[in-house]
Amino acid sequence: MQMMLPSEKYFGKFEAVFLFYGAMPTGVTVSETGRIFICFPRWGDDVKFTVAEIVRGTLQPYPSLDANLVSQSNITASFICVQSVVADGKGTLWVLDTGAPNFSEPIKGGAKLVAVDLNTNTIRSVFTFTEDVVLPTTYLNDVRFDFRVGKAGYAYITDSSSRGPGAIIVVDLETGYAWRRLNGANSTSPDLFLLPKVEGEILMNRNKDGSTSPFRLASDGIAISPDGKILYFCPLSSRHLYSISTEVLRDRTIPDMNLQDHVKYWGEKGASDGMITGAKGTLYAGDYENNSIRKILPNGIMETIAHDPRILWPDTFSIGPDQYLYFIVNQLHRQARFHYGNDLRHKPYSLLRMKIDEPPAPTF
């Protein structure tokens, strides 16, 4: 008689939107008209274009191939290594360019926030950063917007540095003036006690020469409440969730060292890369250690809404006008840098979606 052993329970209904057989994607965003944009950072794969739109089942360079060709003569207008793309719900695609291929020091003038007009498919404006905002260690990771404050709105960007201070970078979109907040604070820094485990193995840097070191990334996931008043954030190397008032972040009369007093701790939510909020105030977050997606209600109650072995490193999230949660699954933890130079990723990478019955949080 054959014994059937109990096995792990998987749940959550999702479907594949697109499969990637080339370079590894990190970012996805769905515009208010349902257009889908993807980005591919230059981390070593053969990246033909770092920003693309999915058009009739194919990847097309966006807004053009020229914009995706690194031009030394016009470094501020060409995309170098894009980590994140965000459609703002009002006709603009925002492109967050780290300017740091292969996690190098950012190329001077290369780290930038670019606004692309979705009606004309042309670059409308470029915001670059001074050397006291984008440090030699900075890696611009993800961005959220609120157009209800200031004359042109504000952007909030995570610096997920692996070898310098983490931070939230605040950008006044009227003037382009930017400054660092929570610079090197506990809430934006890696949890030094975290031993992340993915697919049952500890995630750490394992180099070709056999040497190893902890894998530690600072503030990464970021989400903004539907009224724009609360910013949620988390370091990649942490299971903790934090928030802060956006008004406090913008108030430059409050010294940065005093900002920690204004940070709210929400407890453990699992270790996340991507996060997003819906119009009802629900926070959606990945849990890369457990192949899962969680939702966190405004009252702090957490629920796992998907747990599946195919959710191999949930990266960036976006909510479409169709009330689906879109997310990239890219096997980030299987990269060669974590396995003594052996690339263990197995194509395709995927863009998945699941119905959440909640529109995206408004920005205006």
Coordinates of C-alpha atoms in Angstrom, one line a residue:
M1 CA 0.0 0.0 0.0
Q2 CA 1.4 3.3 -1.1
M3 CA 1.5 6.1 1.5
M4 CA 0.6 9.6 0.4
L5 CA 2.6 12.1 2.4
P6 CA 1.1 15.5 3.1
S7 CA 2.5 18.3 1.0
E8 CA 2.6 22.1 1.2
K9 CA -0.6 23.9 0.4
Y10 CA -0.6 26.4 -2.5
F11 CA -3.3 28.9 -3.3
G12 CA -4.2 32.1 -5.2
K13 CA -5.4 32.4 -8.7
F14 CA -3.2 34.2 -11.2
E15 CA -2.5 34.1 -14.9
A16 CA 0.4 34.8 -17.2
V17 CA 0.2 38.1 -19.2
F18 CA 3.6 37.9 -20.9
L19 CA 6.6 35.6 -20.9
F20 CA 10.2 36.9 -21.3
Y21 CA 12.8 34.7 -23.1
G22 CA 15.5 37.4 -23.4
A23 CA 16.8 39.8 -20.8
M24 CA 15.5 39.7 -17.2
P25 CA 12.9 42.4 -16.4
T26 CA 12.4 44.1 -13.0
G27 CA 9.7 46.8 -13.5
V28 CA 6.2 46.9 -14.8
T29 CA 3.5 49.5 -14.9
V30 CA 0.0 49.7 -16.4
S31 CA -1.3 53.1 -17.6
E32 CA -4.8 54.4 -17.1
T33 CA -5.6 53.3 -20.7
G34 CA -4.2 49.8 -20.1
R35 CA -0.9 50.1 -21.9
I36 CA 1.8 47.9 -20.3
F37 CA 5.4 49.1 -19.9
I38 CA 8.4 47.0 -18.8
C39 CA 12.0 47.8 -17.9
F40 CA 15.2 45.7 -18.1
P41 CA 18.1 47.0 -16.0
R42 CA 21.6 46.5 -17.5
W43 CA 22.9 43.9 -15.0
G44 CA 24.8 41.7 -17.4
D45 CA 22.1 40.2 -19.6
D46 CA 22.0 41.3 -23.3
V47 CA 19.7 44.3 -22.9
K48 CA 18.7 45.6 -26.4
F49 CA 16.5 48.3 -24.8
T50 CA 16.0 49.1 -21.1
V51 CA 12.4 50.4 -21.4
A52 CA 9.8 48.6 -23.5
E53 CA 6.1 48.6 -24.2
I54 CA 4.2 45.3 -24.8
V55 CA 2.5 45.9 -28.2
R56 CA 0.4 43.1 -29.7
G57 CA 2.3 40.4 -27.9
T58 CA 5.8 41.8 -28.6
L59 CA 8.3 44.0 -26.8
Q60 CA 8.9 47.4 -28.5
P61 CA 11.6 49.8 -27.3
Y62 CA 9.9 52.8 -25.7
P63 CA 9.5 55.7 -26.5
S64 CA 12.0 54.9 -29.2
L65 CA 15.1 52.8 -29.8
D66 CA 17.2 56.0 -29.9
A67 CA 16.2 56.9 -26.4
N68 CA 17.4 53.4 -25.3
L69 CA 20.8 53.7 -26.9
V70 CA 23.3 55.1 -24.4
S71 CA 24.7 58.3 -25.8
Q72 CA 27.9 59.7 -24.2
S73 CA 27.2 63.1 -25.8
N74 CA 23.7 63.2 -24.3
I75 CA 23.8 61.1 -21.1
T76 CA 20.8 63.0 -19.5
A77 CA 18.4 62.2 -22.4
S78 CA 19.3 58.6 -23.0
F79 CA 18.3 55.7 -20.8
I80 CA 21.2 53.9 -19.3
C81 CA 20.0 51.3 -16.7
V82 CA 16.3 51.7 -15.9
Q83 CA 15.2 50.0 -12.7
S84 CA 11.6 51.3 -12.5
V85 CA 8.8 52.6 -14.7
V86 CA 5.6 54.2 -13.3
A87 CA 2.6 55.4 -15.1
D88 CA 1.0 58.2 -13.0
G89 CA -2.6 57.8 -14.1
K90 CA -2.7 61.2 -15.8
G91 CA -0.9 60.7 -19.1
T92 CA 2.8 60.4 -18.1
L93 CA 5.2 57.5 -17.9
W94 CA 7.9 58.2 -15.4
V95 CA 11.2 56.4 -16.1
L96 CA 13.6 56.0 -13.1
D97 CA 17.1 55.6 -14.5
T98 CA 19.8 54.5 -12.0
G99 CA 22.6 55.6 -14.3
A100 CA 24.5 52.7 -12.8
P101 CA 24.8 49.6 -15.0
N102 CA 25.9 46.5 -13.1
F103 CA 25.5 48.4 -9.8
S104 CA 28.5 50.7 -10.7
E105 CA 28.9 54.2 -9.3
P106 CA 26.2 56.3 -11.1
I107 CA 27.5 58.0 -14.3
K108 CA 27.5 61.7 -13.7
G109 CA 24.3 63.2 -15.0
G110 CA 23.0 59.6 -15.8
A111 CA 20.9 59.1 -12.7
K112 CA 17.6 60.8 -13.5
L113 CA 13.8 60.8 -13.4
V114 CA 12.3 61.2 -16.9
A115 CA 8.8 62.1 -17.8
V116 CA 7.5 60.7 -21.1
D117 CA 4.2 62.0 -22.5
L118 CA 2.0 59.0 -23.3
N119 CA 0.0 60.9 -25.8
T120 CA 2.9 62.0 -28.0
N121 CA 5.3 59.2 -26.9
T122 CA 8.1 61.9 -26.5
I123 CA 10.3 62.9 -23.5
R124 CA 8.7 65.9 -21.9
S125 CA 11.1 66.6 -19.0
V126 CA 14.2 65.2 -17.3
F127 CA 15.1 65.7 -13.6
T128 CA 18.8 65.1 -12.8
F129 CA 20.3 65.2 -9.3
T130 CA 23.1 67.0 -7.5
E131 CA 26.0 65.1 -6.0
D132 CA 24.7 65.5 -2.4
V133 CA 21.4 63.7 -3.5
V134 CA 22.7 60.9 -5.7
L135 CA 25.8 59.7 -3.9
P136 CA 28.6 57.5 -5.4
T137 CA 26.8 54.6 -3.6
T138 CA 23.2 55.5 -4.7
Y139 CA 21.0 53.0 -6.6
L140 CA 17.7 54.7 -7.4
N141 CA 15.1 51.9 -7.1
D142 CA 11.4 52.8 -7.2
V143 CA 9.3 56.0 -7.2
R144 CA 5.8 57.2 -6.2
F145 CA 4.0 60.4 -7.0
D146 CA 1.5 62.8 -5.5
F147 CA 0.2 65.7 -7.6
R148 CA -2.1 67.2 -4.9
V149 CA 0.8 69.0 -3.2
G150 CA 3.0 71.8 -4.5
K151 CA 2.5 73.5 -7.9
A152 CA 3.5 70.4 -9.9
G153 CA 3.5 67.6 -7.3
Y154 CA 6.2 65.6 -5.6
A155 CA 8.0 62.4 -6.2
Y156 CA 9.4 60.1 -3.6
I157 CA 12.3 57.7 -4.6
T158 CA 14.0 54.9 -2.7
D159 CA 17.8 54.7 -2.6
S160 CA 18.4 51.0 -2.2
S161 CA 22.2 51.2 -1.9
S162 CA 24.2 48.0 -1.1
R163 CA 27.3 49.8 0.1
G164 CA 26.1 53.2 1.4
P165 CA 23.2 54.9 3.2
G166 CA 19.7 54.1 2.2
A167 CA 17.3 57.0 2.0
I168 CA 14.0 58.4 0.6
I169 CA 14.8 61.1 -2.0
V170 CA 12.1 63.8 -2.2
V171 CA 11.7 65.7 -5.5
D172 CA 9.7 68.9 -6.0
L173 CA 8.5 68.5 -9.6
E174 CA 8.0 72.2 -10.1
T175 CA 11.6 73.2 -9.5
G176 CA 13.4 69.8 -9.8
Y177 CA 14.9 70.5 -6.4
A178 CA 15.6 67.2 -4.5
W179 CA 16.9 66.2 -1.1
R180 CA 17.6 63.1 0.9
R181 CA 15.4 62.1 3.9
L182 CA 15.9 59.3 6.5
N183 CA 19.5 59.1 5.2
G184 CA 21.1 56.1 6.8
A185 CA 18.2 55.7 9.3
N186 CA 17.3 52.3 10.7
S187 CA 14.1 52.3 8.8
T188 CA 15.8 52.7 5.4
S189 CA 18.8 50.4 6.2
P190 CA 19.2 46.7 5.8
D191 CA 18.3 44.5 8.9
L192 CA 21.8 43.2 9.8
F193 CA 20.2 40.3 11.7
L194 CA 18.2 39.1 8.6
L195 CA 19.3 35.8 7.0
P196 CA 17.1 35.8 3.9
K197 CA 16.2 32.3 2.7
V198 CA 14.7 31.7 -0.8
E199 CA 13.9 28.2 -2.1
G200 CA 15.2 26.9 1.2
E201 CA 18.7 28.4 0.7
I202 CA 20.3 31.4 2.4
L203 CA 20.6 34.3 -0.1
M204 CA 24.1 35.7 0.0
N205 CA 26.7 37.0 -2.4
R206 CA 28.8 34.0 -3.6
N207 CA 31.6 35.0 -5.8
K208 CA 33.4 33.0 -8.5
D209 CA 36.6 32.9 -6.4
G210 CA 34.7 31.1 -3.6
S211 CA 34.4 34.1 -1.3
T212 CA 31.0 35.1 0.2
S213 CA 29.5 38.1 1.9
P214 CA 26.0 39.0 3.2
F215 CA 23.5 40.4 0.6
R216 CA 22.2 43.6 2.0
L217 CA 20.1 46.2 0.2
A218 CA 18.6 49.3 1.7
S219 CA 15.2 50.9 1.2
D220 CA 13.5 49.5 -1.9
G221 CA 9.7 48.8 -1.8
I222 CA 7.6 52.0 -1.7
A223 CA 3.9 52.8 -1.8
I224 CA 1.8 55.8 -1.1
S225 CA -1.7 56.0 0.5
P226 CA -4.7 56.9 -1.7
D227 CA -4.8 60.4 -0.2
G228 CA -1.1 60.9 -0.6
K229 CA -0.5 61.6 3.1
I230 CA 1.4 58.4 4.1
L231 CA 4.4 56.9 2.4
Y232 CA 5.1 53.2 3.1
F233 CA 8.6 51.8 2.6
C234 CA 10.8 48.8 3.4
P235 CA 14.5 47.9 2.9
L236 CA 14.9 44.9 0.6
S237 CA 17.0 43.1 3.3
S238 CA 14.3 43.3 6.0
R239 CA 11.0 41.8 6.8
H240 CA 9.8 45.0 8.4
L241 CA 7.3 47.6 7.2
Y242 CA 7.5 51.3 8.0
S243 CA 5.6 54.5 7.1
I244 CA 6.0 58.2 7.5
S245 CA 3.9 61.3 6.8
T246 CA 4.7 62.8 3.4
E247 CA 4.1 66.2 4.9
V248 CA 6.9 65.6 7.4
L249 CA 9.2 64.4 4.5
R250 CA 8.5 67.6 2.6
D251 CA 9.0 69.9 5.6
R252 CA 12.6 70.9 5.4
T253 CA 12.5 72.8 8.7
I254 CA 12.5 69.4 10.4
P255 CA 16.2 68.2 10.6
D256 CA 16.7 64.8 9.1
M257 CA 18.0 63.4 12.4
N258 CA 14.6 64.1 13.9
L259 CA 12.6 62.3 11.3
Q260 CA 13.1 58.9 12.9
D261 CA 10.7 60.1 15.6
H262 CA 8.0 60.4 12.9
V263 CA 8.4 56.9 11.5
K264 CA 5.7 54.4 12.2
Y265 CA 6.5 50.7 12.6
W266 CA 3.9 48.3 11.2
G267 CA 5.5 45.0 12.1
E268 CA 6.7 42.1 10.0
K269 CA 5.2 41.7 6.6
G270 CA 7.7 39.3 5.1
A271 CA 10.7 40.4 3.0
S272 CA 9.5 42.4 0.0
D273 CA 10.9 43.8 -3.2
G274 CA 7.8 45.5 -4.8
M275 CA 4.9 47.2 -3.0
I276 CA 1.8 49.1 -4.2
T277 CA -1.4 50.5 -2.8
G278 CA -4.9 50.3 -4.1
A279 CA -7.7 52.9 -4.0
K280 CA -9.2 51.3 -0.9
G281 CA -5.9 51.8 0.9
T282 CA -4.9 48.2 0.8
L283 CA -1.1 47.7 0.6
Y284 CA 0.1 44.8 -1.6
A285 CA 3.6 43.4 -1.0
G286 CA 5.6 40.5 -2.2
D287 CA 7.2 38.0 0.1
Y288 CA 10.2 36.7 -1.8
E289 CA 11.2 34.2 0.9
N290 CA 7.8 32.4 0.7
N291 CA 6.9 32.7 -3.0
S292 CA 3.9 34.7 -1.8
I293 CA 2.0 37.9 -2.2
R294 CA 0.4 39.6 0.9
K295 CA -2.1 42.3 1.4
I296 CA -2.1 44.6 4.4
L297 CA -5.3 46.4 5.3
P298 CA -5.2 50.0 6.6
N299 CA -5.9 48.6 10.1
G300 CA -2.7 46.5 9.9
I301 CA -4.3 43.1 9.4
M302 CA -2.3 41.0 6.9
E303 CA -3.4 38.2 4.7
T304 CA -1.5 36.1 2.2
I305 CA -3.5 36.2 -1.1
A306 CA -1.2 34.0 -3.2
H307 CA 1.4 31.3 -2.4
D308 CA 2.7 29.4 -5.3
P309 CA 6.1 27.8 -6.3
R310 CA 5.9 29.8 -9.6
I311 CA 6.1 33.1 -7.8
L312 CA 9.9 33.0 -7.9
W313 CA 10.9 36.4 -6.6
P314 CA 8.0 38.8 -7.0
D315 CA 9.6 42.0 -8.0
T316 CA 7.6 45.2 -9.1
F317 CA 3.9 45.6 -8.7
S318 CA 1.3 47.7 -10.6
I319 CA -2.5 47.9 -10.4
G320 CA -4.2 48.3 -13.8
P321 CA -7.5 50.1 -14.6
D322 CA -8.9 46.5 -14.9
Q323 CA -8.5 46.1 -11.2
Y324 CA -5.8 43.4 -11.6
L325 CA -2.6 43.3 -9.6
Y326 CA 0.3 42.9 -12.2
F327 CA 3.7 41.7 -11.0
I328 CA 7.0 40.7 -12.4
V329 CA 8.5 37.3 -11.4
N330 CA 12.2 37.2 -12.4
Q331 CA 14.1 34.6 -10.3
L332 CA 16.4 37.4 -9.1
H333 CA 17.8 35.2 -6.4
R334 CA 19.1 32.6 -9.0
Q335 CA 21.5 35.1 -10.6
A336 CA 25.1 34.1 -11.0
R337 CA 26.3 36.6 -8.3
F338 CA 24.5 34.5 -5.7
H339 CA 25.9 31.1 -6.9
Y340 CA 29.6 31.3 -7.4
G341 CA 29.2 32.6 -11.0
N342 CA 26.6 30.0 -12.0
D343 CA 23.5 31.5 -13.6
L344 CA 20.6 29.2 -12.3
R345 CA 17.8 31.2 -13.8
H346 CA 15.4 29.2 -16.0
K347 CA 13.6 31.1 -18.7
P348 CA 11.0 32.3 -19.2
Y349 CA 10.6 35.1 -16.7
S350 CA 7.0 36.2 -16.4
L351 CA 4.5 39.0 -16.0
L352 CA 1.6 37.7 -14.0
R353 CA -1.7 39.2 -12.8
M354 CA -4.4 38.4 -10.3
K355 CA -7.8 40.0 -9.8
I356 CA -8.0 42.2 -6.7
D357 CA -11.2 44.1 -7.3
E358 CA -9.5 47.4 -6.4
P359 CA -8.4 50.2 -8.7
P360 CA -5.0 51.8 -8.3
A361 CA -4.5 54.5 -5.7
P362 CA -5.1 58.0 -7.3
T363 CA -2.2 60.4 -7.6
F364 CA -4.3 63.6 -8.2

